[in-house]
PDB file of C-alpha atoms in Angstrom:
ATOM      1  CA  ALA A   1      13.551 -18.719  -8.767  1.00 69.00           C
ATOM      2  CA  GLN A   2      11.516 -15.583  -8.454  1.00 82.00           C
ATOM      3  CA  THR A   3      13.362 -12.315  -8.977  1.00 92.00           C
ATOM      4  CA  VAL A   4      12.455  -8.706  -8.264  1.00 96.00           C
ATOM      5  CA  THR A   5      14.035  -5.847 -10.200  1.00 96.00           C
ATOM      6  CA  GLN A   6      14.098  -2.203  -9.246  1.00 96.00           C
ATOM      7  CA  SER A   7      15.733  -0.350 -12.105  1.00 95.00           C
ATOM      8  CA  GLN A   8      16.069   3.043 -10.383  1.00 96.00           C
ATOM      9  CA  PRO A   9      18.820   3.057  -7.745  1.00 95.00           C
ATOM     10  CA  GLU A  10      18.050   6.685  -6.898  1.00 96.00           C
ATOM     11  CA  MET A  11      15.155   9.064  -7.441  1.00 97.00           C
ATOM     12  CA  SER A  12      14.390  12.585  -6.319  1.00 97.00           C
ATOM     13  CA  VAL A  13      11.173  14.572  -6.071  1.00 97.00           C
ATOM     14  CA  GLN A  14      10.199  18.077  -5.109  1.00 97.00           C
ATOM     15  CA  GLU A  15       8.137  18.452  -1.983  1.00 97.00           C
ATOM     16  CA  ALA A  16       4.371  18.283  -2.772  1.00 97.00           C
ATOM     17  CA  GLU A  17       5.018  16.688  -6.160  1.00 97.00           C
ATOM     18  CA  THR A  18       4.307  13.115  -7.290  1.00 98.00           C
ATOM     19  CA  VAL A  19       6.892  10.416  -7.901  1.00 98.00           C
ATOM     20  CA  THR A  20       6.647   6.863  -9.223  1.00 98.00           C
ATOM     21  CA  LEU A  21       9.043   4.080  -8.286  1.00 98.00           C
ATOM     22  CA  SER A  22       9.304   1.131 -10.637  1.00 98.00           C
ATOM     23  CA  CYS A  23       9.380  -2.585  -9.886  1.00 98.00           C
ATOM     24  CA  THR A  24       9.191  -5.644 -12.106  1.00 97.00           C
ATOM     25  CA  TYR A  25       9.227  -9.270 -11.080  1.00 97.00           C
ATOM     26  CA  ASP A  26       9.545 -12.655 -12.634  1.00 95.00           C
ATOM     27  CA  THR A  27       7.342 -15.569 -11.612  1.00 92.00           C
ATOM     28  CA  SER A  28       5.454 -18.507 -13.032  1.00 90.00           C
ATOM     29  CA  GLU A  29       2.974 -18.491 -10.157  1.00 89.00           C
ATOM     30  CA  SER A  30      -0.554 -17.160 -10.523  1.00 88.00           C
ATOM     31  CA  ASP A  31      -1.221 -16.491  -6.835  1.00 89.00           C
ATOM     32  CA  TYR A  32       1.184 -14.250  -4.964  1.00 92.00           C
ATOM     33  CA  TYR A  33       1.581 -11.072  -2.963  1.00 93.00           C
ATOM     34  CA  LEU A  34       3.556  -7.929  -3.707  1.00 95.00           C
ATOM     35  CA  PHE A  35       4.766  -5.391  -1.180  1.00 96.00           C
ATOM     36  CA  TRP A  36       6.480  -2.049  -0.913  1.00 97.00           C
ATOM     37  CA  TYR A  37       8.599  -1.467   2.183  1.00 97.00           C
ATOM     38  CA  LYS A  38      10.072   1.837   3.337  1.00 97.00           C
ATOM     39  CA  GLN A  39      13.367   1.986   5.212  1.00 96.00           C
ATOM     40  CA  PRO A  40      14.116   5.416   6.722  1.00 95.00           C
ATOM     41  CA  PRO A  41      17.529   6.268   8.213  1.00 92.00           C
ATOM     42  CA  SER A  42      16.409   4.576  11.438  1.00 92.00           C
ATOM     43  CA  ARG A  43      16.833   1.303   9.528  1.00 93.00           C
ATOM     44  CA  GLN A  44      13.406   0.000  10.547  1.00 93.00           C
ATOM     45  CA  MET A  45      11.517  -1.803   7.770  1.00 95.00           C
ATOM     46  CA  ILE A  46       8.025  -0.340   7.418  1.00 94.00           C
ATOM     47  CA  LEU A  47       5.303  -1.879   5.283  1.00 94.00           C
ATOM     48  CA  VAL A  48       3.874   0.797   2.994  1.00 96.00           C
ATOM     49  CA  ILE A  49       1.400  -1.096   0.842  1.00 95.00           C
ATOM     50  CA  ARG A  50       0.525  -4.609  -0.312  1.00 94.00           C
ATOM     51  CA  GLN A  51      -1.227  -6.101  -3.320  1.00 94.00           C
ATOM     52  CA  GLU A  52      -2.765  -9.528  -3.752  1.00 92.00           C
ATOM     53  CA  ALA A  53      -2.263 -10.806  -7.278  1.00 91.00           C
ATOM     54  CA  TYR A  54      -5.810 -12.114  -7.564  1.00 89.00           C
ATOM     55  CA  LYS A  55      -7.216  -8.632  -6.986  1.00 88.00           C
ATOM     56  CA  GLN A  56      -7.518  -6.534 -10.107  1.00 85.00           C
ATOM     57  CA  GLN A  57      -8.078  -3.331  -8.161  1.00 91.00           C
ATOM     58  CA  ASN A  58      -4.913  -1.390  -7.379  1.00 94.00           C
ATOM     59  CA  ALA A  59      -4.173  -0.974  -3.682  1.00 92.00           C
ATOM     60  CA  THR A  60      -4.120   2.485  -2.123  1.00 93.00           C
ATOM     61  CA  GLU A  61      -3.042   3.728   1.305  1.00 92.00           C
ATOM     62  CA  ASN A  62      -3.551   7.448   1.742  1.00 95.00           C
ATOM     63  CA  ARG A  63      -0.897   9.157  -0.445  1.00 97.00           C
ATOM     64  CA  PHE A  64       0.529   5.835  -1.611  1.00 97.00           C
ATOM     65  CA  SER A  65      -0.921   3.836  -4.477  1.00 97.00           C
ATOM     66  CA  VAL A  66       0.268   1.129  -6.805  1.00 97.00           C
ATOM     67  CA  ASN A  67      -0.095   0.402 -10.489  1.00 96.00           C
ATOM     68  CA  PHE A  68      -0.277  -3.382 -10.682  1.00 96.00           C
ATOM     69  CA  GLN A  69       0.023  -4.808 -14.184  1.00 95.00           C
ATOM     70  CA  LYS A  70      -0.136  -8.578 -13.765  1.00 94.00           C
ATOM     71  CA  ALA A  71       0.421  -9.503 -17.404  1.00 93.00           C
ATOM     72  CA  ALA A  72       3.432  -7.221 -17.600  1.00 95.00           C
ATOM     73  CA  LYS A  73       4.644  -8.329 -14.147  1.00 95.00           C
ATOM     74  CA  SER A  74       4.969  -4.731 -13.098  1.00 96.00           C
ATOM     75  CA  PHE A  75       4.253  -3.201  -9.696  1.00 97.00           C
ATOM     76  CA  SER A  76       5.031   0.512  -9.428  1.00 97.00           C
ATOM     77  CA  LEU A  77       4.553   2.720  -6.382  1.00 98.00           C
ATOM     78  CA  LYS A  78       3.169   6.223  -6.711  1.00 98.00           C
ATOM     79  CA  ILE A  79       3.696   8.711  -3.912  1.00 98.00           C
ATOM     80  CA  SER A  80       1.482  11.786  -4.159  1.00 97.00           C
ATOM     81  CA  ASP A  81       2.017  15.102  -2.393  1.00 97.00           C
ATOM     82  CA  SER A  82       5.532  14.051  -1.392  1.00 97.00           C
ATOM     83  CA  GLN A  83       6.688  15.045   2.066  1.00 97.00           C
ATOM     84  CA  LEU A  84      10.143  15.382   3.569  1.00 97.00           C
ATOM     85  CA  GLY A  85       9.394  12.350   5.723  1.00 96.00           C
ATOM     86  CA  ASP A  86       9.020  10.210   2.602  1.00 97.00           C
ATOM     87  CA  ALA A  87      12.780  10.355   2.030  1.00 97.00           C
ATOM     88  CA  ALA A  88      13.992   6.781   2.494  1.00 97.00           C
ATOM     89  CA  MET A  89      15.009   3.566   0.785  1.00 97.00           C
ATOM     90  CA  TYR A  90      12.068   1.796  -0.809  1.00 98.00           C
ATOM     91  CA  PHE A  91      12.063  -1.935  -1.429  1.00 97.00           C
ATOM     92  CA  CYS A  92       9.737  -3.898  -3.628  1.00 97.00           C
ATOM     93  CA  ALA A  93       9.135  -7.480  -2.457  1.00 96.00           C
ATOM     94  CA  TYR A  94       7.416 -10.648  -3.695  1.00 95.00           C
ATOM     95  CA  LEU A  95       5.878 -13.559  -1.828  1.00 92.00           C
ATOM     96  CA  SER A  96       4.230 -16.733  -3.040  1.00 88.00           C
ATOM     97  CA  GLY A  97       2.996 -19.657  -1.000  1.00 82.00           C
ATOM     98  CA  ASN A  98       5.338 -20.957   1.643  1.00 80.00           C
ATOM     99  CA  THR A  99       8.429 -19.289   0.218  1.00 86.00           C
ATOM    100  CA  PRO A 100      10.614 -16.572   1.721  1.00 89.00           C
ATOM    101  CA  LEU A 101      10.021 -12.935   0.869  1.00 92.00           C
ATOM    102  CA  VAL A 102      12.188 -11.874  -2.079  1.00 94.00           C
ATOM    103  CA  PHE A 103      13.389  -8.266  -2.305  1.00 95.00           C
ATOM    104  CA  GLY A 104      14.568  -5.968  -5.029  1.00 95.00           C
ATOM    105  CA  LYS A 105      17.771  -3.991  -4.543  1.00 95.00           C
ATOM    106  CA  GLY A 106      15.954  -0.856  -3.532  1.00 95.00           C
ATOM    107  CA  THR A 107      15.444   2.735  -4.666  1.00 97.00           C
ATOM    108  CA  ARG A 108      16.761   5.635  -2.611  1.00 97.00           C
ATOM    109  CA  LEU A 109      14.232   8.468  -2.677  1.00 98.00           C
ATOM    110  CA  SER A 110      15.287  12.034  -1.885  1.00 97.00           C
ATOM    111  CA  VAL A 111      12.717  14.760  -1.259  1.00 97.00           C
ATOM    112  CA  ILE A 112      13.787  18.300  -2.093  1.00 97.00           C
ATOM    113  CA  ALA A 113      12.281  21.133  -0.078  1.00 94.00           C
TER     114      ALA A 113
ATOM    115  CA  ASN B   1       3.508  -7.653  22.135  1.00 72.00           C
ATOM    116  CA  ALA B   2       7.186  -6.806  21.699  1.00 78.00           C
ATOM    117  CA  GLY B   3       7.053  -8.041  18.084  1.00 93.00           C
ATOM    118  CA  VAL B   4      10.428  -9.144  16.705  1.00 96.00           C
ATOM    119  CA  THR B   5      13.422  -8.371  18.879  1.00 96.00           C
ATOM    120  CA  GLN B   6      17.086  -8.622  17.953  1.00 97.00           C
ATOM    121  CA  THR B   7      20.200  -8.396  20.093  1.00 96.00           C
ATOM    122  CA  PRO B   8      22.690  -6.861  19.979  1.00 96.00           C
ATOM    123  CA  LYS B   9      22.001  -3.708  17.962  1.00 95.00           C
ATOM    124  CA  PHE B  10      25.693  -3.169  17.212  1.00 96.00           C
ATOM    125  CA  GLN B  11      28.670  -5.519  17.321  1.00 96.00           C
ATOM    126  CA  VAL B  12      32.319  -5.335  16.343  1.00 97.00           C
ATOM    127  CA  LEU B  13      34.230  -8.585  15.874  1.00 96.00           C
ATOM    128  CA  LYS B  14      37.734  -9.518  14.895  1.00 97.00           C
ATOM    129  CA  THR B  15      38.336 -11.898  12.018  1.00 97.00           C
ATOM    130  CA  GLY B  16      37.978 -15.472  13.206  1.00 97.00           C
ATOM    131  CA  GLN B  17      35.807 -14.728  16.227  1.00 97.00           C
ATOM    132  CA  SER B  18      32.442 -16.393  16.635  1.00 95.00           C
ATOM    133  CA  MET B  19      29.181 -14.959  17.843  1.00 95.00           C
ATOM    134  CA  THR B  20      25.432 -15.482  17.862  1.00 97.00           C
ATOM    135  CA  LEU B  21      22.868 -12.915  16.773  1.00 97.00           C
ATOM    136  CA  GLN B  22      19.714 -13.409  18.768  1.00 97.00           C
ATOM    137  CA  CYS B  23      16.196 -13.126  17.372  1.00 97.00           C
ATOM    138  CA  ALA B  24      12.930 -13.675  19.182  1.00 97.00           C
ATOM    139  CA  GLN B  25       9.275 -13.080  18.392  1.00 96.00           C
ATOM    140  CA  ASP B  26       6.229 -13.253  20.641  1.00 94.00           C
ATOM    141  CA  MET B  27       3.545 -13.487  17.973  1.00 92.00           C
ATOM    142  CA  ASN B  28       3.585 -17.298  17.684  1.00 92.00           C
ATOM    143  CA  HIS B  29       4.695 -17.019  14.071  1.00 92.00           C
ATOM    144  CA  GLU B  30       5.808 -20.196  12.380  1.00 92.00           C
ATOM    145  CA  TYR B  31       7.903 -18.594   9.665  1.00 93.00           C
ATOM    146  CA  MET B  32      11.170 -16.853  10.547  1.00 96.00           C
ATOM    147  CA  SER B  33      13.975 -15.584   8.338  1.00 97.00           C
ATOM    148  CA  TRP B  34      17.400 -13.969   8.477  1.00 98.00           C
ATOM    149  CA  TYR B  35      18.466 -11.404   5.888  1.00 98.00           C
ATOM    150  CA  ARG B  36      21.595  -9.378   5.398  1.00 97.00           C
ATOM    151  CA  GLN B  37      21.551  -5.914   3.873  1.00 96.00           C
ATOM    152  CA  ASP B  38      24.504  -4.518   1.974  1.00 94.00           C
ATOM    153  CA  PRO B  39      24.653  -1.246   0.002  1.00 87.00           C
ATOM    154  CA  GLY B  40      23.220  -1.686  -3.480  1.00 85.00           C
ATOM    155  CA  MET B  41      22.288  -5.310  -2.836  1.00 87.00           C
ATOM    156  CA  GLY B  42      18.926  -5.043  -1.125  1.00 89.00           C
ATOM    157  CA  LEU B  43      18.029  -7.677   1.467  1.00 94.00           C
ATOM    158  CA  ARG B  44      19.390 -11.126   0.757  1.00 95.00           C
ATOM    159  CA  LEU B  45      18.092 -14.227   2.475  1.00 96.00           C
ATOM    160  CA  ILE B  46      20.573 -16.168   4.608  1.00 97.00           C
ATOM    161  CA  HIS B  47      18.473 -18.896   6.251  1.00 97.00           C
ATOM    162  CA  TYR B  48      14.834 -19.416   7.038  1.00 96.00           C
ATOM    163  CA  SER B  49      12.597 -21.698   9.083  1.00 95.00           C
ATOM    164  CA  VAL B  50       8.996 -22.760   8.541  1.00 92.00           C
ATOM    165  CA  GLY B  51       8.612 -24.064  12.081  1.00 92.00           C
ATOM    166  CA  ALA B  52      10.413 -25.450  15.103  1.00 93.00           C
ATOM    167  CA  GLY B  53      12.985 -28.051  14.083  1.00 94.00           C
ATOM    168  CA  ILE B  54      12.918 -27.092  10.390  1.00 95.00           C
ATOM    169  CA  THR B  55      15.457 -24.817   8.719  1.00 96.00           C
ATOM    170  CA  ASP B  56      16.605 -24.257   5.163  1.00 96.00           C
ATOM    171  CA  GLN B  57      19.231 -22.277   3.303  1.00 96.00           C
ATOM    172  CA  GLY B  58      18.607 -19.056   1.473  1.00 94.00           C
ATOM    173  CA  GLU B  59      20.602 -17.203  -1.155  1.00 93.00           C
ATOM    174  CA  VAL B  60      23.758 -16.518   0.921  1.00 95.00           C
ATOM    175  CA  PRO B  61      24.075 -19.217   3.635  1.00 96.00           C
ATOM    176  CA  ASN B  62      27.846 -19.748   3.655  1.00 95.00           C
ATOM    177  CA  GLY B  63      29.504 -18.889   6.958  1.00 95.00           C
ATOM    178  CA  TYR B  64      26.241 -18.932   8.916  1.00 97.00           C
ATOM    179  CA  ASN B  65      24.415 -21.567  10.945  1.00 97.00           C
ATOM    180  CA  VAL B  66      20.908 -21.530  12.361  1.00 97.00           C
ATOM    181  CA  SER B  67      18.715 -23.701  14.535  1.00 96.00           C
ATOM    182  CA  ARG B  68      15.072 -23.496  15.571  1.00 96.00           C
ATOM    183  CA  SER B  69      14.440 -25.344  18.810  1.00 96.00           C
ATOM    184  CA  THR B  70      11.413 -23.241  19.771  1.00 96.00           C
ATOM    185  CA  THR B  71       8.780 -21.299  17.882  1.00 95.00           C
ATOM    186  CA  GLU B  72       9.926 -18.059  19.508  1.00 96.00           C
ATOM    187  CA  ASP B  73      13.682 -18.074  18.888  1.00 97.00           C
ATOM    188  CA  PHE B  74      15.801 -18.225  15.752  1.00 98.00           C
ATOM    189  CA  PRO B  75      19.473 -17.470  16.468  1.00 98.00           C
ATOM    190  CA  LEU B  76      22.038 -16.894  13.732  1.00 98.00           C
ATOM    191  CA  ARG B  77      25.583 -18.114  14.390  1.00 97.00           C
ATOM    192  CA  LEU B  78      28.766 -16.895  12.787  1.00 96.00           C
ATOM    193  CA  LEU B  79      31.332 -19.613  13.407  1.00 91.00           C
ATOM    194  CA  SER B  80      34.429 -17.758  12.179  1.00 96.00           C
ATOM    195  CA  ALA B  81      33.724 -14.166  11.288  1.00 96.00           C
ATOM    196  CA  ALA B  82      35.176 -12.707   8.087  1.00 96.00           C
ATOM    197  CA  PRO B  83      35.282  -9.076   6.871  1.00 96.00           C
ATOM    198  CA  SER B  84      32.855 -10.071   4.085  1.00 96.00           C
ATOM    199  CA  GLN B  85      30.244 -10.618   6.804  1.00 97.00           C
ATOM    200  CA  THR B  86      30.260  -6.939   7.718  1.00 97.00           C
ATOM    201  CA  SER B  87      26.632  -6.029   7.134  1.00 97.00           C
ATOM    202  CA  VAL B  88      23.303  -5.152   8.692  1.00 97.00           C
ATOM    203  CA  TYR B  89      21.337  -8.217   9.704  1.00 98.00           C
ATOM    204  CA  PHE B  90      17.558  -8.386   9.925  1.00 98.00           C
ATOM    205  CA  CYS B  91      15.390 -11.052  11.450  1.00 97.00           C
ATOM    206  CA  ALA B  92      11.781 -11.326  10.315  1.00 96.00           C
ATOM    207  CA  SER B  93       8.730 -13.420  11.076  1.00 95.00           C
ATOM    208  CA  ARG B  94       5.283 -14.039   9.643  1.00 92.00           C
ATOM    209  CA  GLN B  95       2.293 -16.290  10.133  1.00 84.00           C
ATOM    210  CA  ASP B  96       1.661 -18.225   6.947  1.00 72.00           C
ATOM    211  CA  GLY B  97      -1.918 -17.727   5.958  1.00 66.00           C
ATOM    212  CA  GLY B  98      -2.074 -14.775   8.307  1.00 58.00           C
ATOM    213  CA  LYS B  99      -3.470 -11.422   7.343  1.00 58.00           C
ATOM    214  CA  TYR B 100      -2.027 -10.722   3.907  1.00 63.00           C
ATOM    215  CA  ASN B 101       1.112 -12.697   4.811  1.00 74.00           C
ATOM    216  CA  GLU B 102       2.558  -9.561   6.375  1.00 84.00           C
ATOM    217  CA  GLN B 103       6.171  -9.977   7.455  1.00 90.00           C
ATOM    218  CA  PHE B 104       7.397  -8.277  10.623  1.00 93.00           C
ATOM    219  CA  PHE B 105      11.006  -7.165  10.978  1.00 96.00           C
ATOM    220  CA  GLY B 106      13.306  -6.676  13.922  1.00 96.00           C
ATOM    221  CA  PRO B 107      15.299  -3.437  14.277  1.00 95.00           C
ATOM    222  CA  GLY B 108      18.449  -4.915  12.776  1.00 96.00           C
ATOM    223  CA  THR B 109      21.992  -5.616  13.984  1.00 96.00           C
ATOM    224  CA  ARG B 110      24.915  -3.718  12.513  1.00 96.00           C
ATOM    225  CA  LEU B 111      27.924  -6.042  12.487  1.00 97.00           C
ATOM    226  CA  THR B 112      31.455  -4.952  11.691  1.00 97.00           C
ATOM    227  CA  VAL B 113      34.220  -7.525  11.242  1.00 97.00           C
ATOM    228  CA  LEU B 114      37.735  -6.133  11.386  1.00 96.00           C
TER     229      LEU B 114
END
């Protein structure tokens, strides 16, 4: 079964600085999708960014970007110019074919003013 | 579109009581899932469905039943609630083969079993 590992239960960053959240996954598939979800205190799950495994180019969405290393099965999230509103739980997730979305255990990000 | 809706938002049960968490989506998605979220555990899959009439177990199915009689609805039943089922429950849906396989989540139900 596919697994997703987030090795940093908690992280903190100064406002306006850059932070990187780590994620590794285990799969034998060659075609899959990877996601980062944000969960603020409101509890709502918000899609931050996605990456298709067949694309070599790293995905970017405004201040959010990923470092996708397919051979290393690594998928880190970089948040630039951190803002107070970025404070949340962040979940890395994996999807392949017709299977359910698999989540890591999450990283709680604090932003220090 | 209302997206994915869940009711209730909060619920308190006594041990042994039964209840149904409702989930509905109006996007004509075939794929629906139930997850539970516990501190330090991430989101764990309870049950999922790839279409009306088809359901399957996830990682933590014990104590929960599901059915999928329509495309829109995917209720989760707790037959005899236990304190270990205290959690936040999320329903989600997606259209397989849809744009980037994006999964949409409901707002969650916080369940407390005393």
